[in-house]
Amino acid sequence: MKQKHLEQSLTLKSALQEGTECLKKAKVPEPELDAWILLEYAAKVERSRYYLDPERELSEKESSLYMEAIRRRSSRIPLQHITGEQEFMGFSFRVNPHVLIPRQDTEILVETALEKAENHMRILDLCTGSGCIIISLSKMILEGREPAWEIECEGSDISPEALKTAKGNADRLGARVHFIQSDLFENIQGAYDMIVSNPPYIQTSEIEELQDEVRLYDPRIALDGKEDGLYFYRRIIEEAREHLSEKGWLLFEIGWDQKEAVSNLMEEAGYTLVTVKKDLAGLDRVVMGRYNKA
Ligand code: GLN
């Protein structure tokens, strides 16, 4: 935004207009929505309050916070890296450049795991990132159970910075999840009744074609599924057999075109009841199966 605003104060309404204009010029996909969210963030104003007094002036601090936010968003820094949070399953997760920003597409994985949850289960989330999957799962499984259920929830990730973020999220949201630094199963002990994972699954050659917000700002190691995008599925499917209890479930998020490949990998490795689930957009999104030890 231009210098004049340093002297000339912004009202909520003019801030919204100017912000939208700037984002439009920078070709940000949803300029108006993003300007709104950044205004809510910088001026702590909810939409209902906005309509009561759109001419309210922003304080100097609010104006500079807002203008800086618009400037950063114009350079395609993701909204969530500016506000520092993303909602997932109705919970607010803190995010930063060390973790993949939780996607709405992943909610179907949590919902599917929730359907399979039983008392006394031991559950592992591999490649936990922000911890959004296992934290929501833990909270939702335990919610309203009388008598209380006893489950054990663990999340693992190769990145110490991601684990720090995940721990912070679990503490803030009051979830009892244990986090382990591990390259896949390297430091994982014992057997689980359910293993869930949203591993990196983009083919290396496709990463450069993703939108700037993802390509430049989501951690590369959270995206890159190597040559054919299936590297982590292959390893997890194979190694999980040692870490699943009898009839334990393995559930994955997949990319829209990976249903066949991941289902085949699971069947070839001896998993049964291999099933696919679609997301709200109608795209194949979850593949799950059960490993029968007998
Ligand atoms: N489990 C995290 C999520 O779904 C991170 C996934 C990843 O980094 N590939 O958001």
Coordinates of C-alpha atoms and ligand atoms in Angstrom, one line a residue:
M1 CA 0.0 0.0 0.0
K2 CA 1.2 3.5 -0.7
Q3 CA 2.9 5.9 1.7
K4 CA -0.1 8.3 1.9
H5 CA -1.8 6.0 4.4
L6 CA 0.9 6.6 7.0
E7 CA -0.4 10.1 7.3
Q8 CA -4.0 9.5 6.3
S9 CA -5.7 7.0 8.5
L10 CA -7.7 4.1 7.2
T11 CA -11.2 3.2 8.1
L12 CA -12.3 -0.4 8.2
K13 CA -14.1 0.1 4.9
S14 CA -11.3 1.9 3.1
A15 CA -8.8 -0.7 4.4
L16 CA -10.9 -3.4 3.0
Q17 CA -11.2 -1.7 -0.4
E18 CA -7.5 -0.8 -0.6
G19 CA -6.4 -4.2 0.6
T20 CA -8.6 -6.0 -1.9
E21 CA -7.3 -3.8 -4.7
C22 CA -3.6 -4.6 -3.8
L23 CA -4.3 -8.3 -3.6
K24 CA -6.2 -8.2 -6.9
K25 CA -3.2 -6.5 -8.6
A26 CA -0.9 -9.2 -7.2
K27 CA -3.3 -11.8 -8.7
V28 CA -4.0 -13.4 -5.4
P29 CA -6.8 -16.0 -6.1
E30 CA -9.4 -14.7 -3.6
P31 CA -8.5 -11.1 -3.0
E32 CA -11.7 -10.0 -1.2
L33 CA -11.8 -12.9 1.2
D34 CA -8.1 -12.6 2.0
A35 CA -8.4 -8.9 2.7
W36 CA -11.3 -9.7 5.1
I37 CA -9.3 -12.3 6.9
L38 CA -6.3 -10.0 7.2
L39 CA -8.5 -7.1 8.4
E40 CA -10.0 -9.4 11.1
Y41 CA -6.5 -10.4 12.1
A42 CA -5.0 -6.9 12.2
A43 CA -7.9 -4.9 13.6
K44 CA -9.5 -7.7 15.7
V45 CA -12.8 -7.0 14.1
E46 CA -15.5 -9.6 13.4
R47 CA -17.7 -9.3 10.4
S48 CA -20.8 -8.5 12.4
R49 CA -19.0 -5.6 14.1
Y50 CA -17.7 -4.4 10.8
Y51 CA -21.2 -3.7 9.6
L52 CA -22.1 -1.8 12.7
D53 CA -19.4 0.7 12.2
P54 CA -17.5 0.4 8.8
E55 CA -16.2 4.0 9.3
R56 CA -14.3 3.1 12.4
E57 CA -10.7 4.3 12.1
L58 CA -7.9 1.9 12.5
S59 CA -5.3 2.8 15.1
E60 CA -1.8 3.4 13.8
K61 CA -0.7 0.0 15.1
E62 CA -3.6 -1.7 13.4
S63 CA -3.0 0.1 10.1
S64 CA 0.6 -0.8 9.9
L65 CA -0.1 -4.4 10.9
Y66 CA -2.7 -4.6 8.2
M67 CA -0.6 -2.9 5.5
E68 CA 2.3 -5.2 6.3
A69 CA 0.0 -8.2 6.1
I70 CA -1.4 -7.1 2.7
R71 CA 2.1 -6.5 1.4
R72 CA 3.2 -10.0 2.5
R73 CA 0.1 -11.7 1.1
S74 CA 0.8 -9.8 -2.2
S75 CA 4.1 -11.5 -2.4
R76 CA 2.1 -14.8 -2.2
I77 CA 3.1 -15.7 1.3
P78 CA 0.2 -18.0 2.4
L79 CA -2.5 -16.3 4.5
Q80 CA -1.9 -18.9 7.3
H81 CA 1.8 -18.0 7.6
I82 CA 0.7 -14.4 8.2
T83 CA -2.1 -15.0 10.7
G84 CA -0.2 -18.0 12.1
E85 CA -3.2 -20.3 12.2
Q86 CA -5.4 -22.7 10.3
E87 CA -8.7 -24.2 11.3
F88 CA -9.0 -28.0 10.9
M89 CA -11.9 -30.2 12.2
G90 CA -13.2 -27.1 14.1
F91 CA -9.9 -26.6 16.0
S92 CA -7.4 -23.8 15.5
F93 CA -3.9 -25.0 14.7
R94 CA -0.8 -22.9 14.9
V95 CA 1.2 -23.2 11.8
N96 CA 4.6 -22.0 10.5
P97 CA 6.9 -22.7 7.6
H98 CA 8.1 -26.0 9.2
V99 CA 4.7 -27.7 8.8
L100 CA 2.3 -28.3 6.0
I101 CA -0.7 -26.1 6.3
P102 CA -3.6 -28.4 7.3
R103 CA -6.0 -28.9 4.3
Q104 CA -9.7 -29.3 4.4
D105 CA -9.3 -32.3 2.1
T106 CA -7.6 -34.2 5.0
E107 CA -10.7 -34.0 7.2
I108 CA -12.2 -37.0 5.5
L109 CA -9.2 -39.1 6.8
V110 CA -9.9 -38.0 10.3
E111 CA -13.6 -38.7 9.9
T112 CA -12.9 -42.2 8.5
A113 CA -10.5 -43.0 11.3
L114 CA -13.1 -41.8 13.8
E115 CA -15.5 -44.4 12.5
K116 CA -13.0 -47.1 13.1
A117 CA -12.1 -46.0 16.6
E118 CA -12.6 -48.3 19.5
N119 CA -11.9 -48.2 23.2
H120 CA -8.3 -49.1 24.2
M121 CA -6.9 -48.5 20.8
R122 CA -3.3 -47.5 20.3
I123 CA -3.1 -45.1 17.4
L124 CA -0.1 -43.7 15.4
D125 CA 0.0 -40.8 13.0
L126 CA 3.1 -41.0 10.8
C127 CA 4.4 -37.7 9.3
T128 CA 2.3 -35.7 11.7
G129 CA 3.5 -32.2 10.7
S130 CA 1.3 -29.7 12.6
G131 CA -0.2 -32.7 14.5
C132 CA -3.6 -31.8 13.0
I133 CA -4.7 -35.3 12.3
I134 CA -3.8 -37.1 15.6
I135 CA -4.8 -34.1 17.8
S136 CA -8.3 -33.8 16.3
L137 CA -8.7 -37.5 16.3
S138 CA -7.7 -37.8 20.0
K139 CA -10.0 -35.0 21.0
M140 CA -13.0 -36.3 19.0
I141 CA -12.6 -39.9 20.0
L142 CA -12.6 -39.0 23.7
E143 CA -15.3 -36.3 23.5
G144 CA -18.4 -37.2 25.5
R145 CA -17.5 -40.8 26.4
E146 CA -19.0 -42.0 29.6
P147 CA -17.3 -43.9 31.1
A148 CA -14.1 -42.4 29.7
W149 CA -12.3 -44.3 26.9
E150 CA -8.6 -45.1 27.3
I151 CA -6.7 -44.7 24.1
E152 CA -3.1 -44.0 23.4
C153 CA -2.3 -41.5 20.6
E154 CA 1.1 -40.9 19.2
G155 CA 2.4 -38.7 16.4
S156 CA 5.8 -39.0 14.7
D157 CA 7.7 -36.9 12.2
I158 CA 11.3 -36.7 11.0
S159 CA 11.4 -33.0 11.6
P160 CA 12.2 -31.7 15.1
E161 CA 10.7 -28.3 14.2
A162 CA 7.5 -29.9 13.1
L163 CA 7.3 -31.9 16.3
K164 CA 7.8 -28.7 18.4
T165 CA 4.8 -27.2 16.5
A166 CA 2.7 -30.3 17.0
K167 CA 3.5 -30.4 20.7
G168 CA 2.5 -26.8 21.1
N169 CA -0.8 -27.5 19.3
A170 CA -1.5 -30.5 21.5
D171 CA -0.8 -28.4 24.6
R172 CA -2.9 -25.5 23.5
L173 CA -5.8 -27.7 22.5
G174 CA -5.6 -29.9 25.6
A175 CA -4.9 -33.1 23.7
R176 CA -3.0 -36.0 25.2
V177 CA -0.7 -37.0 22.4
H178 CA 2.8 -38.3 22.6
F179 CA 5.2 -37.2 19.9
I180 CA 8.3 -39.1 18.7
Q181 CA 11.0 -37.9 16.4
S182 CA 11.4 -40.7 13.8
D183 CA 12.2 -41.3 10.2
L184 CA 9.0 -43.3 9.5
F185 CA 9.2 -46.4 11.7
E186 CA 12.9 -46.0 12.7
N187 CA 12.2 -45.1 16.3
I188 CA 8.7 -46.6 16.6
Q189 CA 8.2 -49.4 19.1
G190 CA 5.4 -51.9 19.4
A191 CA 2.2 -52.5 17.7
Y192 CA -0.8 -50.2 16.9
D193 CA -4.4 -50.9 16.2
M194 CA -4.6 -48.0 13.8
I195 CA -1.9 -46.2 11.8
V196 CA -3.0 -43.1 9.9
S197 CA -0.8 -41.0 7.6
N198 CA -0.9 -38.2 5.1
P199 CA 2.6 -38.6 3.8
P200 CA 4.3 -36.5 1.1
Y201 CA 2.8 -37.7 -2.2
I202 CA 3.6 -35.2 -4.9
Q203 CA 5.8 -36.4 -7.7
T204 CA 9.1 -34.4 -7.6
S205 CA 8.6 -33.3 -11.2
E206 CA 5.1 -31.8 -10.4
I207 CA 6.1 -29.7 -7.5
E208 CA 7.2 -26.8 -9.7
E209 CA 3.7 -26.6 -11.2
L210 CA 2.0 -26.1 -7.9
Q211 CA 0.7 -22.6 -7.0
D212 CA 3.3 -20.3 -5.4
E213 CA 1.8 -20.5 -1.9
V214 CA 2.4 -24.3 -1.9
R215 CA 5.6 -24.5 -4.0
L216 CA 7.5 -21.8 -2.2
Y217 CA 6.1 -21.9 1.3
D218 CA 4.9 -25.4 2.3
P219 CA 8.0 -27.4 3.4
R220 CA 9.4 -29.3 0.5
I221 CA 9.8 -32.5 2.6
A222 CA 6.1 -32.4 3.4
L223 CA 5.2 -32.5 -0.3
D224 CA 7.9 -34.5 -2.1
G225 CA 6.9 -38.1 -2.7
K226 CA 9.9 -38.6 -4.9
E227 CA 10.0 -39.9 -8.4
D228 CA 6.5 -41.4 -8.8
G229 CA 5.0 -39.8 -5.7
L230 CA 4.6 -43.3 -4.1
Y231 CA 7.8 -43.6 -2.2
F232 CA 6.3 -43.1 1.3
Y233 CA 3.3 -45.3 0.6
R234 CA 5.6 -48.2 -0.5
R235 CA 7.7 -47.9 2.6
I236 CA 4.8 -47.4 5.1
I237 CA 2.7 -50.2 3.6
E238 CA 5.7 -52.6 3.9
E239 CA 7.0 -51.6 7.3
A240 CA 3.6 -51.1 8.9
R241 CA 3.0 -54.8 8.8
E242 CA 5.5 -55.1 11.7
H243 CA 3.7 -52.4 13.6
L244 CA 0.1 -53.3 13.3
S245 CA -1.7 -55.4 15.9
E246 CA -3.8 -58.3 14.7
K247 CA -6.5 -56.9 12.4
G248 CA -4.9 -53.4 12.7
W249 CA -6.0 -50.7 10.2
L250 CA -3.8 -48.6 8.0
L251 CA -5.4 -45.5 6.6
F252 CA -3.9 -43.0 4.1
E253 CA -4.7 -39.8 2.5
I254 CA -3.9 -40.1 -1.2
G255 CA -3.7 -37.7 -4.2
W256 CA -6.8 -37.7 -6.5
D257 CA -5.1 -40.0 -9.1
Q258 CA -3.4 -42.5 -6.7
K259 CA -6.3 -44.7 -5.8
E260 CA -5.3 -47.6 -8.1
A261 CA -1.6 -47.5 -7.3
V262 CA -2.0 -47.3 -3.5
S263 CA -4.8 -49.9 -3.4
N264 CA -2.6 -52.3 -5.5
L265 CA 0.4 -51.8 -3.2
M266 CA -1.7 -52.6 -0.2
E267 CA -3.3 -55.7 -1.7
E268 CA 0.1 -57.0 -3.0
A269 CA 1.5 -56.6 0.5
G270 CA -1.3 -58.8 2.0
Y271 CA -3.8 -56.2 3.3
T272 CA -7.5 -57.1 3.1
L273 CA -10.7 -55.1 2.9
V274 CA -8.9 -52.4 0.9
T275 CA -11.4 -49.6 0.4
V276 CA -11.3 -46.1 -1.1
K277 CA -13.2 -43.1 0.1
K278 CA -13.9 -39.8 -1.7
D279 CA -13.7 -36.3 -0.3
L280 CA -16.4 -33.7 -0.4
A281 CA -15.3 -32.6 -3.8
G282 CA -15.9 -36.2 -5.1
L283 CA -12.2 -37.0 -5.5
D284 CA -10.7 -40.2 -4.2
R285 CA -9.0 -39.2 -1.0
V286 CA -8.6 -42.1 1.5
V287 CA -7.3 -45.6 1.0
M288 CA -7.5 -48.0 3.9
G289 CA -7.0 -51.7 4.6
R290 CA -6.5 -54.1 7.4
Y291 CA -3.5 -56.4 7.9
N292 CA -4.4 -59.8 9.1
K293 CA -1.4 -61.3 10.9
A294 CA -2.7 -64.8 11.1
Ligands
GLN1 N1 -0.1 -34.8 8.8 C1 0.0 -33.4 8.4 C2 -1.2 -33.0 7.7 O1 -2.0 -33.7 7.2 C3 1.3 -33.2 7.6 C4 1.3 -34.0 6.3 C5 2.6 -33.8 5.6 O2 3.5 -33.1 6.0 N2 2.7 -34.5 4.4 O3 -1.5 -31.8 7.6

